[in-house]
Short mmCIF file of N, CA and C and ligand atoms in Angstrom, two decimals:
data_model
loop_
_atom_site.label_atom_id
_atom_site.label_comp_id
_atom_site.label_asym_id
_atom_site.label_seq_id
_atom_site.Cartn_x
_atom_site.Cartn_y
_atom_site.Cartn_z
N MET W 1 3.14 -0.69 7.20
CA MET W 1 3.09 -0.62 5.68
C MET W 1 2.50 -2.03 5.47
N LEU W 2 1.63 -2.26 4.81
CA LEU W 2 0.84 -3.30 4.41
C LEU W 2 0.97 -3.45 2.87
N ASN W 3 1.57 -4.83 2.48
CA ASN W 3 1.78 -5.15 1.20
C ASN W 3 1.25 -6.23 0.66
N GLY W 4 0.18 -6.49 -0.15
CA GLY W 4 -0.66 -7.49 -0.66
C GLY W 4 0.10 -8.17 -1.39
N PRO W 5 -0.74 -9.15 -2.15
CA PRO W 5 -0.47 -10.14 -3.23
C PRO W 5 0.56 -10.21 -4.38
N ASN W 6 1.92 -10.75 -4.24
CA ASN W 6 2.66 -11.10 -5.65
C ASN W 6 3.60 -9.69 -5.46
N LEU W 7 3.27 -9.02 -4.50
CA LEU W 7 4.52 -7.66 -4.38
C LEU W 7 6.16 -8.23 -4.03
N ASN W 8 5.99 -9.65 -3.51
CA ASN W 8 7.27 -10.25 -3.09
C ASN W 8 7.74 -10.75 -4.30
N LEU W 9 7.19 -10.55 -5.46
CA LEU W 9 8.03 -10.45 -6.87
C LEU W 9 8.78 -9.48 -7.42
N LEU W 10 8.13 -8.16 -6.52
CA LEU W 10 8.72 -7.25 -7.62
C LEU W 10 10.27 -6.80 -8.36
N GLY W 11 10.25 -6.54 -9.14
CA GLY W 11 12.05 -6.82 -9.71
C GLY W 11 11.86 -7.79 -11.13
N GLU W 12 11.42 -8.97 -10.51
CA GLU W 12 11.28 -9.79 -11.43
C GLU W 12 9.63 -10.02 -12.26
N ARG W 13 8.74 -9.59 -11.72
CA ARG W 13 7.56 -9.76 -11.73
C ARG W 13 7.20 -8.43 -13.02
N GLU W 14 6.63 -8.68 -13.99
CA GLU W 14 6.13 -7.37 -15.31
C GLU W 14 6.99 -6.05 -15.09
N PRO W 15 8.34 -6.21 -15.10
CA PRO W 15 9.29 -5.21 -15.05
C PRO W 15 8.86 -4.09 -15.86
N GLU W 16 8.20 -4.29 -16.97
CA GLU W 16 7.63 -2.56 -17.76
C GLU W 16 7.06 -2.25 -17.19
N LEU W 17 6.04 -2.65 -16.34
CA LEU W 17 4.89 -2.56 -15.53
C LEU W 17 5.58 -1.91 -13.79
N TYR W 18 6.08 -2.64 -13.72
CA TYR W 18 6.21 -2.07 -12.10
C TYR W 18 7.91 -2.42 -11.86
N GLY W 19 8.71 -1.96 -12.49
CA GLY W 19 9.96 -1.56 -12.70
C GLY W 19 11.23 -2.37 -11.88
N SER W 20 12.35 -2.58 -12.08
CA SER W 20 13.20 -3.69 -11.59
C SER W 20 13.76 -3.73 -10.29
N THR W 21 12.85 -2.63 -9.32
CA THR W 21 13.36 -2.56 -7.69
C THR W 21 12.62 -3.74 -7.14
N SER W 22 13.52 -4.85 -6.16
CA SER W 22 12.49 -5.64 -5.55
C SER W 22 11.73 -4.86 -4.27
N LEU W 23 11.14 -5.69 -3.46
CA LEU W 23 10.58 -5.32 -2.73
C LEU W 23 11.56 -5.35 -1.63
N ALA W 24 12.11 -5.87 -1.06
CA ALA W 24 13.19 -5.61 0.21
C ALA W 24 13.53 -4.37 -0.35
N GLU W 25 14.29 -3.91 -1.53
CA GLU W 25 15.00 -2.80 -1.46
C GLU W 25 13.83 -1.61 -1.43
N ILE W 26 13.04 -1.73 -2.09
CA ILE W 26 11.80 -0.61 -1.74
C ILE W 26 11.49 -0.88 -0.07
N GLU W 27 11.57 -1.92 0.61
CA GLU W 27 11.61 -1.73 2.49
C GLU W 27 12.41 -1.06 2.74
N ARG W 28 13.92 -0.87 2.23
CA ARG W 28 14.74 -0.50 2.71
C ARG W 28 15.08 1.22 2.42
N ALA W 29 14.44 1.36 1.45
CA ALA W 29 14.20 2.83 1.20
C ALA W 29 13.40 3.22 2.01
N THR W 30 11.99 3.08 1.75
CA THR W 30 11.06 3.00 2.74
C THR W 30 11.01 3.48 4.34
N ARG W 31 12.12 2.35 4.46
CA ARG W 31 12.30 2.61 6.39
C ARG W 31 13.25 4.12 6.35
N GLU W 32 14.48 4.16 5.25
CA GLU W 32 15.16 5.07 5.27
C GLU W 32 14.60 6.58 5.68
N SER W 33 13.12 6.33 4.83
CA SER W 33 12.62 7.63 4.43
C SER W 33 11.87 7.90 5.90
N ALA W 34 11.08 6.75 6.71
CA ALA W 34 10.52 6.99 7.96
C ALA W 34 11.69 7.38 8.79
N ARG W 35 13.17 6.95 8.93
CA ARG W 35 13.78 7.22 10.06
C ARG W 35 13.99 8.86 9.78
N ALA W 36 14.26 9.29 8.28
CA ALA W 36 14.65 10.73 8.21
C ALA W 36 13.08 11.34 8.88
N LEU W 37 12.17 11.02 8.50
CA LEU W 37 10.65 11.63 8.96
C LEU W 37 10.71 11.50 10.43
N GLY W 38 11.16 10.99 10.63
CA GLY W 38 11.41 10.67 12.67
C GLY W 38 10.47 9.54 13.21
N VAL W 39 9.62 8.81 11.84
CA VAL W 39 8.66 7.79 12.63
C VAL W 39 9.48 6.47 12.31
N LYS W 40 8.64 5.41 13.26
CA LYS W 40 9.22 4.15 13.46
C LYS W 40 7.92 3.36 12.39
N CYS W 41 8.38 2.16 12.02
CA CYS W 41 7.47 1.42 11.03
C CYS W 41 7.77 0.15 10.76
N SER W 42 6.71 -0.47 10.88
CA SER W 42 6.62 -2.26 10.65
C SER W 42 6.45 -2.34 9.10
N TRP W 43 6.91 -3.51 8.76
CA TRP W 43 6.55 -3.90 7.31
C TRP W 43 5.98 -5.32 7.32
N VAL W 44 5.03 -5.48 6.32
CA VAL W 44 4.46 -6.63 6.37
C VAL W 44 4.00 -6.90 4.34
N GLN W 45 4.26 -8.44 4.23
CA GLN W 45 4.07 -8.72 2.74
C GLN W 45 3.03 -9.79 2.95
N THR W 46 2.13 -10.10 2.77
CA THR W 46 1.32 -11.70 2.52
C THR W 46 0.74 -11.11 1.10
N ASN W 47 0.39 -12.71 0.42
CA ASN W 47 -0.24 -13.02 -0.34
C ASN W 47 -1.52 -13.80 -0.04
N HIS W 48 -1.68 -13.85 1.07
CA HIS W 48 -2.91 -14.24 1.50
C HIS W 48 -4.16 -13.43 2.27
N GLU W 49 -5.46 -13.35 1.86
CA GLU W 49 -6.48 -12.07 2.09
C GLU W 49 -6.31 -12.39 3.37
N GLY W 50 -6.72 -13.55 4.12
CA GLY W 50 -6.99 -13.39 5.69
C GLY W 50 -6.03 -12.85 6.54
N GLN W 51 -4.69 -13.03 6.19
CA GLN W 51 -3.76 -12.41 6.67
C GLN W 51 -3.71 -10.94 6.46
N PHE W 52 -3.89 -10.37 5.34
CA PHE W 52 -4.26 -9.36 5.34
C PHE W 52 -5.07 -8.43 6.10
N VAL W 53 -6.07 -9.38 5.89
CA VAL W 53 -6.95 -8.58 7.23
C VAL W 53 -6.45 -8.22 8.70
N ASP W 54 -6.38 -9.25 8.80
CA ASP W 54 -5.63 -9.66 10.48
C ASP W 54 -4.85 -8.52 10.44
N ALA W 55 -3.84 -8.21 9.27
CA ALA W 55 -2.79 -7.13 9.45
C ALA W 55 -3.38 -5.57 9.77
N ILE W 56 -4.99 -5.65 9.04
CA ILE W 56 -5.19 -4.08 9.30
C ILE W 56 -6.04 -4.12 10.94
N GLN W 57 -6.31 -5.41 11.25
CA GLN W 57 -7.05 -5.59 12.27
C GLN W 57 -5.97 -5.31 13.18
N GLY W 58 -4.92 -5.52 13.16
CA GLY W 58 -3.87 -5.83 14.11
C GLY W 58 -3.28 -3.66 14.29
N LEU W 59 -3.69 -3.06 13.08
CA LEU W 59 -3.06 -1.32 13.29
C LEU W 59 -4.19 -0.69 14.49
N LYS W 60 -5.37 -1.49 14.47
CA LYS W 60 -6.02 -0.78 15.84
C LYS W 60 -5.33 -0.78 17.05
N GLY W 61 -5.10 0.67 17.88
CA GLY W 61 -4.00 1.21 18.82
C GLY W 61 -3.10 0.71 18.75
N LYS W 62 -2.24 0.40 17.42
CA LYS W 62 -0.88 0.38 17.61
C LYS W 62 -0.01 1.43 16.78
N ALA W 63 -0.81 1.60 15.74
CA ALA W 63 -0.59 2.34 14.57
C ALA W 63 -1.28 3.81 14.31
N ASP W 64 -0.57 4.67 13.99
CA ASP W 64 -0.77 6.22 14.06
C ASP W 64 -1.47 6.31 12.40
N GLY W 65 -1.10 5.43 11.60
CA GLY W 65 -1.34 5.78 10.12
C GLY W 65 -0.98 4.18 9.53
N ALA W 66 -1.05 4.06 7.96
CA ALA W 66 -0.73 2.67 7.38
C ALA W 66 -0.21 3.60 6.26
N LEU W 67 0.97 2.66 5.32
CA LEU W 67 0.48 3.07 4.19
C LEU W 67 0.64 1.81 3.50
N ILE W 68 -0.65 1.39 2.48
CA ILE W 68 -1.01 0.44 2.54
C ILE W 68 -0.91 -0.17 0.43
N ASN W 69 -0.30 -0.74 0.37
CA ASN W 69 -0.17 -1.39 -1.03
C ASN W 69 -1.15 -2.69 -1.58
N ALA W 70 -2.18 -2.77 -1.46
CA ALA W 70 -3.09 -3.87 -1.16
C ALA W 70 -3.20 -4.91 -3.08
N ALA W 71 -2.47 -4.31 -3.79
CA ALA W 71 -2.15 -4.69 -4.92
C ALA W 71 -3.61 -5.72 -5.47
N ALA W 72 -3.95 -6.51 -6.09
CA ALA W 72 -4.77 -7.00 -6.55
C ALA W 72 -6.12 -7.00 -5.65
N PHE W 73 -6.02 -7.20 -4.18
CA PHE W 73 -7.42 -6.58 -3.31
C PHE W 73 -7.79 -5.75 -3.32
N THR W 74 -6.90 -4.76 -3.68
CA THR W 74 -7.44 -3.25 -3.75
C THR W 74 -8.74 -3.25 -4.93
N HIS W 75 -8.97 -4.13 -5.88
CA HIS W 75 -10.15 -4.39 -6.79
C HIS W 75 -11.01 -4.93 -6.45
N THR W 76 -10.78 -5.89 -5.82
CA THR W 76 -11.85 -7.08 -5.54
C THR W 76 -12.23 -7.33 -3.87
N SER W 77 -11.51 -6.38 -3.11
CA SER W 77 -11.82 -6.89 -1.56
C SER W 77 -12.82 -6.32 -0.48
N LEU W 78 -13.64 -6.53 -0.81
CA LEU W 78 -14.69 -5.83 0.48
C LEU W 78 -14.16 -6.18 2.05
N ALA W 79 -13.79 -7.51 1.82
CA ALA W 79 -12.86 -8.11 3.16
C ALA W 79 -12.19 -6.62 4.02
N VAL W 80 -11.15 -6.72 2.71
CA VAL W 80 -9.95 -5.63 2.99
C VAL W 80 -10.92 -4.24 3.73
N ARG W 81 -11.77 -3.70 2.30
CA ARG W 81 -12.50 -2.50 2.55
C ARG W 81 -12.96 -2.53 3.97
N ASP W 82 -13.83 -3.50 4.62
CA ASP W 82 -14.76 -3.96 5.80
C ASP W 82 -13.57 -3.38 7.05
N ALA W 83 -12.33 -4.48 6.94
CA ALA W 83 -11.36 -4.31 7.78
C ALA W 83 -11.18 -2.56 8.10
N LEU W 84 -10.69 -2.02 6.94
CA LEU W 84 -10.28 -0.51 7.01
C LEU W 84 -11.49 0.16 7.68
N LEU W 85 -12.61 -0.05 7.65
CA LEU W 85 -13.70 0.51 8.16
C LEU W 85 -13.97 0.21 9.70
N ALA W 86 -13.50 -0.98 9.94
CA ALA W 86 -13.52 -1.34 11.10
C ALA W 86 -12.08 -0.79 11.98
N VAL W 87 -11.22 -0.26 11.77
CA VAL W 87 -9.87 0.20 12.18
C VAL W 87 -10.13 1.62 12.08
N ARG W 88 -10.69 1.81 11.22
CA ARG W 88 -10.25 3.65 11.06
C ARG W 88 -8.75 4.12 11.40
N VAL W 89 -7.91 3.59 10.96
CA VAL W 89 -6.58 4.07 10.72
C VAL W 89 -6.67 5.08 9.50
N PRO W 90 -5.63 5.95 9.72
CA PRO W 90 -5.80 6.60 8.52
C PRO W 90 -4.73 6.41 7.63
N PHE W 91 -4.85 6.12 6.33
CA PHE W 91 -3.99 5.39 5.79
C PHE W 91 -4.15 6.25 4.28
N VAL W 92 -2.99 5.89 3.41
CA VAL W 92 -2.70 6.41 2.37
C VAL W 92 -2.58 4.97 1.14
N GLU W 93 -2.85 4.80 0.21
CA GLU W 93 -3.34 3.95 -0.59
C GLU W 93 -2.04 3.80 -1.75
N VAL W 94 -1.17 3.18 -1.65
CA VAL W 94 -0.09 3.33 -3.01
C VAL W 94 -0.16 2.54 -4.01
N HIS W 95 0.54 3.04 -5.15
CA HIS W 95 0.59 1.78 -6.12
C HIS W 95 2.03 2.22 -6.89
N LEU W 96 2.58 1.08 -7.41
CA LEU W 96 3.98 1.61 -8.46
C LEU W 96 3.41 2.03 -9.89
N SER W 97 2.23 1.20 -10.44
CA SER W 97 1.53 1.54 -11.37
C SER W 97 0.77 2.93 -11.51
N ASN W 98 -0.06 3.70 -12.56
CA ASN W 98 -0.79 4.31 -12.59
C ASN W 98 -2.16 3.47 -12.86
N ILE W 99 -3.09 3.20 -11.71
CA ILE W 99 -4.26 2.23 -11.83
C ILE W 99 -5.16 2.61 -12.56
N PHE W 100 -5.35 4.42 -12.52
CA PHE W 100 -6.47 4.83 -13.69
C PHE W 100 -5.81 4.74 -15.19
N ALA W 101 -4.27 4.16 -15.74
CA ALA W 101 -4.40 4.05 -17.16
C ALA W 101 -4.22 2.71 -17.62
N ARG W 102 -5.10 1.95 -17.01
CA ARG W 102 -4.87 0.20 -16.90
C ARG W 102 -5.85 -0.34 -17.41
N GLU W 103 -6.07 -1.38 -16.91
CA GLU W 103 -7.09 -2.01 -17.70
C GLU W 103 -8.82 -1.32 -16.84
N PRO W 104 -9.66 -1.40 -17.34
CA PRO W 104 -11.18 -0.84 -16.67
C PRO W 104 -11.18 -1.76 -14.79
N GLU W 105 -10.50 -3.01 -15.16
CA GLU W 105 -10.92 -3.50 -13.63
C GLU W 105 -9.83 -3.35 -12.94
N ARG W 106 -9.08 -2.63 -13.17
CA ARG W 106 -7.93 -1.71 -12.36
C ARG W 106 -8.50 -0.38 -12.07
N ARG W 107 -8.66 0.39 -12.72
CA ARG W 107 -9.13 1.67 -12.51
C ARG W 107 -10.23 1.95 -11.31
N ARG W 108 -11.05 0.94 -10.69
CA ARG W 108 -11.79 0.90 -9.40
C ARG W 108 -11.05 0.44 -8.53
N SER W 109 -11.15 1.38 -7.28
CA SER W 109 -10.69 0.61 -6.06
C SER W 109 -11.62 0.88 -5.06
N LEU W 110 -11.51 -0.60 -4.09
CA LEU W 110 -12.30 -0.46 -3.34
C LEU W 110 -12.32 -0.11 -1.65
N LEU W 111 -10.75 0.89 -1.80
CA LEU W 111 -10.32 1.50 -0.62
C LEU W 111 -10.34 2.92 -0.79
N ALA W 112 -10.05 3.49 -2.13
CA ALA W 112 -9.53 4.78 -1.99
C ALA W 112 -10.33 5.93 -1.33
N ASP W 113 -11.84 5.49 -1.31
CA ASP W 113 -12.44 6.73 -1.26
C ASP W 113 -12.68 6.60 0.76
N LEU W 114 -11.92 5.70 1.24
CA LEU W 114 -11.47 5.70 2.59
C LEU W 114 -10.00 6.23 2.84
N ALA W 115 -9.58 6.09 1.90
CA ALA W 115 -7.78 6.77 1.88
C ALA W 115 -7.73 8.41 2.25
N VAL W 116 -7.00 8.59 2.95
CA VAL W 116 -6.12 9.97 2.89
C VAL W 116 -6.12 10.38 1.68
N GLY W 117 -5.42 9.83 1.10
CA GLY W 117 -5.44 10.38 -0.27
C GLY W 117 -4.56 8.96 -1.05
N VAL W 118 -3.93 8.80 -2.36
CA VAL W 118 -3.78 7.84 -3.04
C VAL W 118 -2.48 8.79 -4.03
N VAL W 119 -1.21 7.44 -3.74
CA VAL W 119 0.16 8.03 -4.84
C VAL W 119 0.10 6.68 -5.79
N THR W 120 -0.09 7.01 -6.97
CA THR W 120 -0.41 5.95 -7.78
C THR W 120 0.33 6.07 -9.34
N GLY W 121 1.47 5.72 -9.53
CA GLY W 121 2.10 5.75 -10.62
C GLY W 121 3.46 6.15 -10.79
N PHE W 122 4.21 6.40 -9.45
CA PHE W 122 5.46 7.10 -9.22
C PHE W 122 6.42 5.67 -9.21
N GLY W 123 6.17 4.64 -9.37
CA GLY W 123 7.19 3.39 -9.40
C GLY W 123 7.70 3.52 -7.85
N ALA W 124 8.37 2.87 -7.58
CA ALA W 124 9.07 2.80 -6.29
C ALA W 124 8.75 4.37 -5.27
N ASP W 125 9.07 4.81 -6.20
CA ASP W 125 9.01 6.37 -5.41
C ASP W 125 7.75 6.45 -4.73
N SER W 126 6.42 5.74 -5.17
CA SER W 126 5.09 6.24 -5.10
C SER W 126 5.21 5.82 -3.25
N TYR W 127 6.26 5.07 -2.75
CA TYR W 127 6.28 4.38 -1.37
C TYR W 127 6.93 5.87 -0.59
N ARG W 128 8.01 6.47 -0.77
CA ARG W 128 8.27 7.46 -0.06
C ARG W 128 6.95 8.70 -0.51
N LEU W 129 6.45 8.98 -1.66
CA LEU W 129 5.75 10.41 -1.73
C LEU W 129 4.57 10.36 -0.89
N GLY W 130 3.99 8.60 -0.57
CA GLY W 130 3.00 8.46 0.12
C GLY W 130 3.55 8.20 1.56
N LEU W 131 4.40 8.22 1.93
CA LEU W 131 4.72 8.33 3.25
C LEU W 131 4.71 9.49 3.83
N GLU W 132 5.52 10.57 2.99
CA GLU W 132 5.54 11.81 3.68
C GLU W 132 4.40 12.65 3.67
N GLY W 133 3.16 12.28 2.95
CA GLY W 133 2.09 12.62 2.33
C GLY W 133 1.12 12.17 4.01
N LEU W 134 1.44 10.97 4.50
CA LEU W 134 0.54 10.15 5.86
C LEU W 134 1.37 10.87 6.51
N VAL W 135 2.65 11.07 6.80
CA VAL W 135 3.05 11.40 7.74
C VAL W 135 3.16 13.31 8.12
N ALA W 136 2.66 14.10 7.10
CA ALA W 136 2.37 15.36 7.30
C ALA W 136 0.61 15.39 7.34
N HIS W 137 -0.08 14.70 7.16
CA HIS W 137 -1.28 14.82 7.62
C HIS W 137 -1.62 14.09 9.16
N ILE W 138 -0.73 13.01 9.60
CA ILE W 138 -1.09 12.95 10.75
C ILE W 138 -0.36 14.07 11.85
N LYS W 139 0.64 14.71 11.52
CA LYS W 139 1.06 15.74 11.84
C LYS W 139 0.35 16.98 11.92
N SER W 140 -0.40 17.16 11.03
CA SER W 140 -1.27 18.18 11.15
C SER W 140 -2.78 18.01 11.85
N ARG W 141 -2.75 16.77 12.53
CA ARG W 141 -4.42 16.97 13.03
C ARG W 141 -4.22 17.39 14.59
C1 DQA C 201 -0.59 -2.60 -7.94
C2 DQA C 201 -1.35 -2.26 -9.22
C3 DQA C 201 -2.51 -3.77 -9.15
O1 DQA C 201 -3.54 -3.08 -9.78
C4 DQA C 201 -1.73 -4.92 -9.20
O2 DQA C 201 -2.89 -6.12 -8.98
C5 DQA C 201 -0.75 -5.52 -8.58
C6 DQA C 201 0.41 -3.76 -8.04
C7 DQA C 201 0.52 -1.41 -8.11
O3 DQA C 201 1.26 -1.23 -7.38
O4 DQA C 201 1.10 -1.04 -9.26
O5 DQA C 201 -0.08 -6.04 -7.76
O6 DQA C 201 -1.16 -2.87 -6.61
#
């Protein structure tokens, strides 16, 4: 589970958009969902694009799938896209807010066409929904 820039500030950051749940609380709930689904997970948050790319490269041979909230990198980063193309690990893109109901520059994702699917707009619940979809996808292959 990979989390991009500024998500460490969830809970205090623009709560009208992102809600009042902290990233630590989302991590706890997502780990619980993973346990219920019978899957192991590891959790990364970074504000740095290079570290995000390193984390994606690190998925190869280690993870059956990934849940990714690339935050602002979603809309800007060809490096993140290229890393996902290189590792070819199935992933679900998640967002707390509905990116398609926001400013034009956020309505475009450079990652979505590579994803198994996208869950956007359900607040912290996007993570659980995304994980359920990801695990179902992996099990069905
Ligand atoms: C976000 C949406 C992005 O546009 C934004 O840059 C974020 C959070 C979301 O989860 O809604 O940081 O990925």
